[in-house]
Amino acid sequence: MKIVTSVLRSLVIVTALFSLSLSAAFAQTAEEGEKLFNANCTSCHALNEKVVGPALKNVHTKRKEEWLVKWIRNSQALVKSGDADAVAVFKENNE
């Protein structure tokens, strides 16, 4: 039960982060956010394992929300700005 709760909590957080990057008209509910995540993110990300990009479980504990929003909205701009965390994540995931 703890694992299910943890996975659901992580999914809600990831959904919320992705919803921030879109206008309110596109993501009004967690269900719509989940659909966006499934349509746009699951080809590169999973919750518990690295796929092409990093695993997203507990990502909110690894980085600050402000940084995550910047990364989600435009990761390349963050890398080009020289942000050390962004450069490290970029390199760790085969650029």
PDB file of N, CA and C in Angstrom:
ATOM      1  N   MET A   1       0.819  -1.188   0.000  1.00  0.00           N
ATOM      2  CA  MET A   1       0.000   0.000   0.000  1.00  0.00           C
ATOM      3  C   MET A   1       0.870   1.262   0.000  1.00  0.00           C
ATOM      4  N   LYS A   2       2.000   1.234   0.735  1.00  0.00           N
ATOM      5  CA  LYS A   2       2.890   2.392   0.773  1.00  0.00           C
ATOM      6  C   LYS A   2       3.454   2.691  -0.607  1.00  0.00           C
ATOM      7  N   ILE A   3       3.775   1.644  -1.357  1.00  0.00           N
ATOM      8  CA  ILE A   3       4.337   1.834  -2.694  1.00  0.00           C
ATOM      9  C   ILE A   3       3.306   2.490  -3.605  1.00  0.00           C
ATOM     10  N   VAL A   4       2.075   2.020  -3.529  1.00  0.00           N
ATOM     11  CA  VAL A   4       1.009   2.582  -4.357  1.00  0.00           C
ATOM     12  C   VAL A   4       0.800   4.054  -4.011  1.00  0.00           C
ATOM     13  N   THR A   5       0.766   4.359  -2.733  1.00  0.00           N
ATOM     14  CA  THR A   5       0.601   5.745  -2.293  1.00  0.00           C
ATOM     15  C   THR A   5       1.748   6.604  -2.781  1.00  0.00           C
ATOM     16  N   SER A   6       2.958   6.095  -2.677  1.00  0.00           N
ATOM     17  CA  SER A   6       4.130   6.839  -3.122  1.00  0.00           C
ATOM     18  C   SER A   6       4.096   7.081  -4.621  1.00  0.00           C
ATOM     19  N   VAL A   7       3.745   6.072  -5.385  1.00  0.00           N
ATOM     20  CA  VAL A   7       3.666   6.204  -6.840  1.00  0.00           C
ATOM     21  C   VAL A   7       2.579   7.202  -7.216  1.00  0.00           C
ATOM     22  N   LEU A   8       1.429   7.097  -6.588  1.00  0.00           N
ATOM     23  CA  LEU A   8       0.340   8.026  -6.881  1.00  0.00           C
ATOM     24  C   LEU A   8       0.722   9.455  -6.526  1.00  0.00           C
ATOM     25  N   ARG A   9       1.374   9.627  -5.385  1.00  0.00           N
ATOM     26  CA  ARG A   9       1.804  10.963  -4.977  1.00  0.00           C
ATOM     27  C   ARG A   9       2.804  11.513  -5.999  1.00  0.00           C
ATOM     28  N   SER A  10       3.748  10.692  -6.427  1.00  0.00           N
ATOM     29  CA  SER A  10       4.725  11.137  -7.417  1.00  0.00           C
ATOM     30  C   SER A  10       4.053  11.496  -8.732  1.00  0.00           C
ATOM     31  N   LEU A  11       3.078  10.699  -9.140  1.00  0.00           N
ATOM     32  CA  LEU A  11       2.357  10.965 -10.379  1.00  0.00           C
ATOM     33  C   LEU A  11       1.599  12.285 -10.289  1.00  0.00           C
ATOM     34  N   VAL A  12       0.984  12.536  -9.157  1.00  0.00           N
ATOM     35  CA  VAL A  12       0.264  13.792  -8.965  1.00  0.00           C
ATOM     36  C   VAL A  12       1.230  14.970  -9.042  1.00  0.00           C
ATOM     37  N   ILE A  13       2.397  14.838  -8.418  1.00  0.00           N
ATOM     38  CA  ILE A  13       3.383  15.922  -8.436  1.00  0.00           C
ATOM     39  C   ILE A  13       3.891  16.153  -9.850  1.00  0.00           C
ATOM     40  N   VAL A  14       4.219  15.085 -10.538  1.00  0.00           N
ATOM     41  CA  VAL A  14       4.697  15.213 -11.912  1.00  0.00           C
ATOM     42  C   VAL A  14       3.615  15.842 -12.782  1.00  0.00           C
ATOM     43  N   THR A  15       2.389  15.392 -12.599  1.00  0.00           N
ATOM     44  CA  THR A  15       1.268  15.949 -13.352  1.00  0.00           C
ATOM     45  C   THR A  15       1.130  17.439 -13.070  1.00  0.00           C
ATOM     46  N   ALA A  16       1.244  17.812 -11.810  1.00  0.00           N
ATOM     47  CA  ALA A  16       1.133  19.224 -11.444  1.00  0.00           C
ATOM     48  C   ALA A  16       2.247  20.042 -12.082  1.00  0.00           C
ATOM     49  N   LEU A  17       3.456  19.520 -12.074  1.00  0.00           N
ATOM     50  CA  LEU A  17       4.577  20.251 -12.677  1.00  0.00           C
ATOM     51  C   LEU A  17       4.373  20.457 -14.171  1.00  0.00           C
ATOM     52  N   PHE A  18       3.918  19.422 -14.848  1.00  0.00           N
ATOM     53  CA  PHE A  18       3.682  19.561 -16.274  1.00  0.00           C
ATOM     54  C   PHE A  18       2.507  20.488 -16.549  1.00  0.00           C
ATOM     55  N   SER A  19       1.538  20.478 -15.675  1.00  0.00           N
ATOM     56  CA  SER A  19       0.394  21.367 -15.835  1.00  0.00           C
ATOM     57  C   SER A  19       0.813  22.826 -15.728  1.00  0.00           C
ATOM     58  N   LEU A  20       1.814  23.116 -14.889  1.00  0.00           N
ATOM     59  CA  LEU A  20       2.302  24.485 -14.753  1.00  0.00           C
ATOM     60  C   LEU A  20       2.882  25.004 -16.053  1.00  0.00           C
ATOM     61  N   SER A  21       3.427  24.110 -16.846  1.00  0.00           N
ATOM     62  CA  SER A  21       4.066  24.544 -18.077  1.00  0.00           C
ATOM     63  C   SER A  21       3.072  24.814 -19.207  1.00  0.00           C
ATOM     64  N   LEU A  22       1.841  24.470 -19.001  1.00  0.00           N
ATOM     65  CA  LEU A  22       0.808  24.668 -20.015  1.00  0.00           C
ATOM     66  C   LEU A  22      -0.208  25.684 -19.518  1.00  0.00           C
ATOM     67  N   SER A  23      -0.917  26.277 -20.398  1.00  0.00           N
ATOM     68  CA  SER A  23      -1.930  27.240 -19.968  1.00  0.00           C
ATOM     69  C   SER A  23      -3.030  26.503 -19.219  1.00  0.00           C
ATOM     70  N   ALA A  24      -3.736  27.243 -18.392  1.00  0.00           N
ATOM     71  CA  ALA A  24      -4.801  26.656 -17.575  1.00  0.00           C
ATOM     72  C   ALA A  24      -5.881  26.033 -18.446  1.00  0.00           C
ATOM     73  N   ALA A  25      -6.040  26.521 -19.641  1.00  0.00           N
ATOM     74  CA  ALA A  25      -7.062  25.977 -20.533  1.00  0.00           C
ATOM     75  C   ALA A  25      -6.761  24.539 -20.954  1.00  0.00           C
ATOM     76  N   PHE A  26      -5.489  24.148 -20.923  1.00  0.00           N
ATOM     77  CA  PHE A  26      -5.111  22.811 -21.371  1.00  0.00           C
ATOM     78  C   PHE A  26      -5.056  21.784 -20.251  1.00  0.00           C
ATOM     79  N   ALA A  27      -4.943  22.198 -19.025  1.00  0.00           N
ATOM     80  CA  ALA A  27      -4.815  21.227 -17.934  1.00  0.00           C
ATOM     81  C   ALA A  27      -5.587  21.706 -16.711  1.00  0.00           C
ATOM     82  N   GLN A  28      -6.858  21.414 -16.670  1.00  0.00           N
ATOM     83  CA  GLN A  28      -7.701  21.838 -15.560  1.00  0.00           C
ATOM     84  C   GLN A  28      -7.787  20.786 -14.462  1.00  0.00           C
ATOM     85  N   THR A  29      -7.527  19.537 -14.784  1.00  0.00           N
ATOM     86  CA  THR A  29      -7.675  18.485 -13.795  1.00  0.00           C
ATOM     87  C   THR A  29      -6.454  17.579 -13.792  1.00  0.00           C
ATOM     88  N   ALA A  30      -6.326  16.811 -12.722  1.00  0.00           N
ATOM     89  CA  ALA A  30      -5.237  15.837 -12.633  1.00  0.00           C
ATOM     90  C   ALA A  30      -5.379  14.788 -13.736  1.00  0.00           C
ATOM     91  N   GLU A  31      -6.609  14.444 -14.063  1.00  0.00           N
ATOM     92  CA  GLU A  31      -6.832  13.456 -15.126  1.00  0.00           C
ATOM     93  C   GLU A  31      -6.316  13.964 -16.468  1.00  0.00           C
ATOM     94  N   GLU A  32      -6.569  15.235 -16.755  1.00  0.00           N
ATOM     95  CA  GLU A  32      -6.057  15.808 -17.999  1.00  0.00           C
ATOM     96  C   GLU A  32      -4.532  15.895 -17.961  1.00  0.00           C
ATOM     97  N   GLY A  33      -3.982  16.223 -16.791  1.00  0.00           N
ATOM     98  CA  GLY A  33      -2.534  16.256 -16.639  1.00  0.00           C
ATOM     99  C   GLY A  33      -1.915  14.891 -16.863  1.00  0.00           C
ATOM    100  N   GLU A  34      -2.590  13.871 -16.342  1.00  0.00           N
ATOM    101  CA  GLU A  34      -2.100  12.504 -16.543  1.00  0.00           C
ATOM    102  C   GLU A  34      -2.124  12.143 -18.024  1.00  0.00           C
ATOM    103  N   LYS A  35      -3.164  12.553 -18.723  1.00  0.00           N
ATOM    104  CA  LYS A  35      -3.245  12.288 -20.163  1.00  0.00           C
ATOM    105  C   LYS A  35      -2.097  12.978 -20.898  1.00  0.00           C
ATOM    106  N   LEU A  36      -1.818  14.226 -20.516  1.00  0.00           N
ATOM    107  CA  LEU A  36      -0.695  14.945 -21.132  1.00  0.00           C
ATOM    108  C   LEU A  36       0.625  14.244 -20.852  1.00  0.00           C
ATOM    109  N   PHE A  37       0.806  13.822 -19.616  1.00  0.00           N
ATOM    110  CA  PHE A  37       2.027  13.111 -19.245  1.00  0.00           C
ATOM    111  C   PHE A  37       2.161  11.828 -20.061  1.00  0.00           C
ATOM    112  N   ASN A  38       1.092  11.058 -20.132  1.00  0.00           N
ATOM    113  CA  ASN A  38       1.133   9.801 -20.876  1.00  0.00           C
ATOM    114  C   ASN A  38       1.388  10.033 -22.364  1.00  0.00           C
ATOM    115  N   ALA A  39       0.829  11.097 -22.912  1.00  0.00           N
ATOM    116  CA  ALA A  39       0.980  11.374 -24.340  1.00  0.00           C
ATOM    117  C   ALA A  39       2.354  11.956 -24.685  1.00  0.00           C
ATOM    118  N   ASN A  40       2.943  12.721 -23.750  1.00  0.00           N
ATOM    119  CA  ASN A  40       4.147  13.475 -24.095  1.00  0.00           C
ATOM    120  C   ASN A  40       5.419  13.066 -23.372  1.00  0.00           C
ATOM    121  N   CYS A  41       5.302  12.339 -22.294  1.00  0.00           N
ATOM    122  CA  CYS A  41       6.481  12.133 -21.441  1.00  0.00           C
ATOM    123  C   CYS A  41       6.908  10.680 -21.282  1.00  0.00           C
ATOM    124  N   THR A  42       5.964   9.767 -21.367  1.00  0.00           N
ATOM    125  CA  THR A  42       6.278   8.372 -21.043  1.00  0.00           C
ATOM    126  C   THR A  42       7.203   7.706 -22.057  1.00  0.00           C
ATOM    127  N   SER A  43       7.370   8.301 -23.230  1.00  0.00           N
ATOM    128  CA  SER A  43       8.317   7.708 -24.172  1.00  0.00           C
ATOM    129  C   SER A  43       9.755   7.872 -23.678  1.00  0.00           C
ATOM    130  N   CYS A  44       9.985   8.841 -22.803  1.00  0.00           N
ATOM    131  CA  CYS A  44      11.335   9.081 -22.282  1.00  0.00           C
ATOM    132  C   CYS A  44      11.453   8.908 -20.772  1.00  0.00           C
ATOM    133  N   HIS A  45      10.335   8.935 -20.057  1.00  0.00           N
ATOM    134  CA  HIS A  45      10.372   8.889 -18.596  1.00  0.00           C
ATOM    135  C   HIS A  45       9.444   7.830 -18.023  1.00  0.00           C
ATOM    136  N   ALA A  46       9.877   7.251 -16.910  1.00  0.00           N
ATOM    137  CA  ALA A  46       9.047   6.374 -16.087  1.00  0.00           C
ATOM    138  C   ALA A  46       9.184   6.878 -14.657  1.00  0.00           C
ATOM    139  N   LEU A  47       8.330   6.411 -13.792  1.00  0.00           N
ATOM    140  CA  LEU A  47       8.427   6.857 -12.406  1.00  0.00           C
ATOM    141  C   LEU A  47       9.584   6.207 -11.677  1.00  0.00           C
ATOM    142  N   ASN A  48       9.777   4.913 -11.859  1.00  0.00           N
ATOM    143  CA  ASN A  48      10.723   4.167 -11.029  1.00  0.00           C
ATOM    144  C   ASN A  48      12.004   3.751 -11.713  1.00  0.00           C
ATOM    145  N   GLU A  49      12.135   4.028 -13.003  1.00  0.00           N
ATOM    146  CA  GLU A  49      13.354   3.613 -13.685  1.00  0.00           C
ATOM    147  C   GLU A  49      13.729   4.606 -14.773  1.00  0.00           C
ATOM    148  N   LYS A  50      15.019   4.676 -15.049  1.00  0.00           N
ATOM    149  CA  LYS A  50      15.497   5.522 -16.132  1.00  0.00           C
ATOM    150  C   LYS A  50      15.124   4.867 -17.451  1.00  0.00           C
ATOM    151  N   VAL A  51      14.570   5.630 -18.349  1.00  0.00           N
ATOM    152  CA  VAL A  51      14.270   5.148 -19.695  1.00  0.00           C
ATOM    153  C   VAL A  51      15.283   5.871 -20.588  1.00  0.00           C
ATOM    154  N   VAL A  52      14.872   6.897 -21.293  1.00  0.00           N
ATOM    155  CA  VAL A  52      15.812   7.767 -21.997  1.00  0.00           C
ATOM    156  C   VAL A  52      16.215   8.885 -21.035  1.00  0.00           C
ATOM    157  N   GLY A  53      15.213   9.434 -20.375  1.00  0.00           N
ATOM    158  CA  GLY A  53      15.441  10.459 -19.370  1.00  0.00           C
ATOM    159  C   GLY A  53      15.387   9.839 -17.987  1.00  0.00           C
ATOM    160  N   PRO A  54      15.636  10.634 -16.969  1.00  0.00           N
ATOM    161  CA  PRO A  54      15.688  10.106 -15.601  1.00  0.00           C
ATOM    162  C   PRO A  54      14.325   9.657 -15.078  1.00  0.00           C
ATOM    163  N   ALA A  55      14.359   8.770 -14.095  1.00  0.00           N
ATOM    164  CA  ALA A  55      13.141   8.370 -13.403  1.00  0.00           C
ATOM    165  C   ALA A  55      12.583   9.592 -12.673  1.00  0.00           C
ATOM    166  N   LEU A  56      11.275   9.705 -12.608  1.00  0.00           N
ATOM    167  CA  LEU A  56      10.671  10.903 -12.043  1.00  0.00           C
ATOM    168  C   LEU A  56      10.157  10.738 -10.617  1.00  0.00           C
ATOM    169  N   LYS A  57      10.236   9.525 -10.076  1.00  0.00           N
ATOM    170  CA  LYS A  57       9.765   9.332  -8.714  1.00  0.00           C
ATOM    171  C   LYS A  57      10.561  10.210  -7.758  1.00  0.00           C
ATOM    172  N   ASN A  58       9.850  10.933  -6.928  1.00  0.00           N
ATOM    173  CA  ASN A  58      10.416  11.814  -5.910  1.00  0.00           C
ATOM    174  C   ASN A  58      11.300  12.911  -6.477  1.00  0.00           C
ATOM    175  N   VAL A  59      11.112  13.270  -7.727  1.00  0.00           N
ATOM    176  CA  VAL A  59      11.919  14.331  -8.323  1.00  0.00           C
ATOM    177  C   VAL A  59      11.759  15.633  -7.545  1.00  0.00           C
ATOM    178  N   HIS A  60      10.612  15.810  -6.943  1.00  0.00           N
ATOM    179  CA  HIS A  60      10.362  17.030  -6.165  1.00  0.00           C
ATOM    180  C   HIS A  60      11.241  17.118  -4.918  1.00  0.00           C
ATOM    181  N   THR A  61      11.833  16.002  -4.501  1.00  0.00           N
ATOM    182  CA  THR A  61      12.732  16.035  -3.345  1.00  0.00           C
ATOM    183  C   THR A  61      14.186  16.257  -3.771  1.00  0.00           C
ATOM    184  N   LYS A  62      14.444  16.139  -5.057  1.00  0.00           N
ATOM    185  CA  LYS A  62      15.808  16.286  -5.573  1.00  0.00           C
ATOM    186  C   LYS A  62      16.103  17.705  -6.050  1.00  0.00           C
ATOM    187  N   ARG A  63      15.086  18.399  -6.482  1.00  0.00           N
ATOM    188  CA  ARG A  63      15.229  19.749  -7.018  1.00  0.00           C
ATOM    189  C   ARG A  63      14.108  20.628  -6.484  1.00  0.00           C
ATOM    190  N   LYS A  64      14.370  21.933  -6.441  1.00  0.00           N
ATOM    191  CA  LYS A  64      13.352  22.890  -6.016  1.00  0.00           C
ATOM    192  C   LYS A  64      12.306  23.049  -7.115  1.00  0.00           C
ATOM    193  N   GLU A  65      11.094  23.374  -6.699  1.00  0.00           N
ATOM    194  CA  GLU A  65       9.987  23.524  -7.652  1.00  0.00           C
ATOM    195  C   GLU A  65      10.310  24.562  -8.725  1.00  0.00           C
ATOM    196  N   GLU A  66      10.885  25.680  -8.331  1.00  0.00           N
ATOM    197  CA  GLU A  66      11.226  26.744  -9.284  1.00  0.00           C
ATOM    198  C   GLU A  66      12.158  26.208 -10.374  1.00  0.00           C
ATOM    199  N   TRP A  67      13.160  25.429  -9.963  1.00  0.00           N
ATOM    200  CA  TRP A  67      14.106  24.853 -10.927  1.00  0.00           C
ATOM    201  C   TRP A  67      13.384  23.876 -11.848  1.00  0.00           C
ATOM    202  N   LEU A  68      12.521  23.029 -11.268  1.00  0.00           N
ATOM    203  CA  LEU A  68      11.798  22.041 -12.072  1.00  0.00           C
ATOM    204  C   LEU A  68      10.918  22.708 -13.122  1.00  0.00           C
ATOM    205  N   VAL A  69      10.257  23.779 -12.749  1.00  0.00           N
ATOM    206  CA  VAL A  69       9.407  24.492 -13.703  1.00  0.00           C
ATOM    207  C   VAL A  69      10.255  25.041 -14.846  1.00  0.00           C
ATOM    208  N   LYS A  70      11.398  25.638 -14.525  1.00  0.00           N
ATOM    209  CA  LYS A  70      12.296  26.143 -15.568  1.00  0.00           C
ATOM    210  C   LYS A  70      12.763  25.009 -16.476  1.00  0.00           C
ATOM    211  N   TRP A  71      13.128  23.880 -15.865  1.00  0.00           N
ATOM    212  CA  TRP A  71      13.604  22.722 -16.632  1.00  0.00           C
ATOM    213  C   TRP A  71      12.518  22.201 -17.558  1.00  0.00           C
ATOM    214  N   ILE A  72      11.320  22.067 -17.052  1.00  0.00           N
ATOM    215  CA  ILE A  72      10.211  21.533 -17.852  1.00  0.00           C
ATOM    216  C   ILE A  72       9.859  22.485 -18.990  1.00  0.00           C
ATOM    217  N   ARG A  73       9.854  23.754 -18.711  1.00  0.00           N
ATOM    218  CA  ARG A  73       9.477  24.727 -19.740  1.00  0.00           C
ATOM    219  C   ARG A  73      10.529  24.855 -20.836  1.00  0.00           C
ATOM    220  N   ASN A  74      11.812  24.810 -20.462  1.00  0.00           N
ATOM    221  CA  ASN A  74      12.862  24.980 -21.475  1.00  0.00           C
ATOM    222  C   ASN A  74      14.198  24.494 -20.917  1.00  0.00           C
ATOM    223  N   SER A  75      14.394  23.194 -20.955  1.00  0.00           N
ATOM    224  CA  SER A  75      15.613  22.612 -20.391  1.00  0.00           C
ATOM    225  C   SER A  75      16.869  23.119 -21.096  1.00  0.00           C
ATOM    226  N   GLN A  76      16.796  23.303 -22.399  1.00  0.00           N
ATOM    227  CA  GLN A  76      17.976  23.745 -23.143  1.00  0.00           C
ATOM    228  C   GLN A  76      18.414  25.153 -22.737  1.00  0.00           C
ATOM    229  N   ALA A  77      17.466  26.028 -22.473  1.00  0.00           N
ATOM    230  CA  ALA A  77      17.825  27.379 -22.014  1.00  0.00           C
ATOM    231  C   ALA A  77      18.523  27.309 -20.659  1.00  0.00           C
ATOM    232  N   LEU A  78      18.046  26.411 -19.801  1.00  0.00           N
ATOM    233  CA  LEU A  78      18.658  26.264 -18.484  1.00  0.00           C
ATOM    234  C   LEU A  78      20.071  25.704 -18.605  1.00  0.00           C
ATOM    235  N   VAL A  79      20.260  24.752 -19.494  1.00  0.00           N
ATOM    236  CA  VAL A  79      21.602  24.198 -19.738  1.00  0.00           C
ATOM    237  C   VAL A  79      22.518  25.284 -20.294  1.00  0.00           C
ATOM    238  N   LYS A  80      22.040  26.021 -21.287  1.00  0.00           N
ATOM    239  CA  LYS A  80      22.849  27.065 -21.922  1.00  0.00           C
ATOM    240  C   LYS A  80      23.190  28.196 -20.963  1.00  0.00           C
ATOM    241  N   SER A  81      22.354  28.372 -19.926  1.00  0.00           N
ATOM    242  CA  SER A  81      22.637  29.426 -18.944  1.00  0.00           C
ATOM    243  C   SER A  81      23.806  29.050 -18.035  1.00  0.00           C
ATOM    244  N   GLY A  82      24.218  27.765 -18.099  1.00  0.00           N
ATOM    245  CA  GLY A  82      25.328  27.303 -17.283  1.00  0.00           C
ATOM    246  C   GLY A  82      24.912  26.771 -15.925  1.00  0.00           C
ATOM    247  N   ASP A  83      23.608  26.635 -15.687  1.00  0.00           N
ATOM    248  CA  ASP A  83      23.128  26.096 -14.418  1.00  0.00           C
ATOM    249  C   ASP A  83      23.779  24.736 -14.184  1.00  0.00           C
ATOM    250  N   ALA A  84      24.501  24.592 -13.082  1.00  0.00           N
ATOM    251  CA  ALA A  84      25.282  23.378 -12.817  1.00  0.00           C
ATOM    252  C   ALA A  84      24.411  22.132 -12.748  1.00  0.00           C
ATOM    253  N   ASP A  85      23.260  22.221 -12.095  1.00  0.00           N
ATOM    254  CA  ASP A  85      22.361  21.062 -12.009  1.00  0.00           C
ATOM    255  C   ASP A  85      21.830  20.684 -13.385  1.00  0.00           C
ATOM    256  N   ALA A  86      21.463  21.680 -14.181  1.00  0.00           N
ATOM    257  CA  ALA A  86      20.933  21.418 -15.519  1.00  0.00           C
ATOM    258  C   ALA A  86      21.982  20.750 -16.399  1.00  0.00           C
ATOM    259  N   VAL A  87      23.198  21.263 -16.342  1.00  0.00           N
ATOM    260  CA  VAL A  87      24.287  20.673 -17.131  1.00  0.00           C
ATOM    261  C   VAL A  87      24.533  19.230 -16.698  1.00  0.00           C
ATOM    262  N   ALA A  88      24.503  18.975 -15.394  1.00  0.00           N
ATOM    263  CA  ALA A  88      24.731  17.620 -14.890  1.00  0.00           C
ATOM    264  C   ALA A  88      23.629  16.669 -15.342  1.00  0.00           C
ATOM    265  N   VAL A  89      22.378  17.080 -15.230  1.00  0.00           N
ATOM    266  CA  VAL A  89      21.258  16.231 -15.659  1.00  0.00           C
ATOM    267  C   VAL A  89      21.362  15.968 -17.158  1.00  0.00           C
ATOM    268  N   PHE A  90      21.683  16.986 -17.918  1.00  0.00           N
ATOM    269  CA  PHE A  90      21.822  16.866 -19.366  1.00  0.00           C
ATOM    270  C   PHE A  90      22.903  15.836 -19.713  1.00  0.00           C
ATOM    271  N   LYS A  91      24.059  15.929 -19.072  1.00  0.00           N
ATOM    272  CA  LYS A  91      25.161  15.008 -19.346  1.00  0.00           C
ATOM    273  C   LYS A  91      24.852  13.588 -18.867  1.00  0.00           C
ATOM    274  N   GLU A  92      24.200  13.456 -17.718  1.00  0.00           N
ATOM    275  CA  GLU A  92      23.856  12.144 -17.179  1.00  0.00           C
ATOM    276  C   GLU A  92      22.884  11.383 -18.067  1.00  0.00           C
ATOM    277  N   ASN A  93      22.167  12.107 -18.914  1.00  0.00           N
ATOM    278  CA  ASN A  93      21.144  11.496 -19.756  1.00  0.00           C
ATOM    279  C   ASN A  93      21.486  11.590 -21.234  1.00  0.00           C
ATOM    280  N   ASN A  94      22.754  11.427 -21.527  1.00  0.00           N
ATOM    281  CA  ASN A  94      23.266  11.350 -22.901  1.00  0.00           C
ATOM    282  C   ASN A  94      22.931  12.577 -23.745  1.00  0.00           C
ATOM    283  N   GLU A  95      22.886  13.704 -23.074  1.00  0.00           N
ATOM    284  CA  GLU A  95      22.664  14.979 -23.753  1.00  0.00           C
ATOM    285  C   GLU A  95      21.463  14.920 -24.666  1.00  0.00           C
TER     286      GLU A  95
END
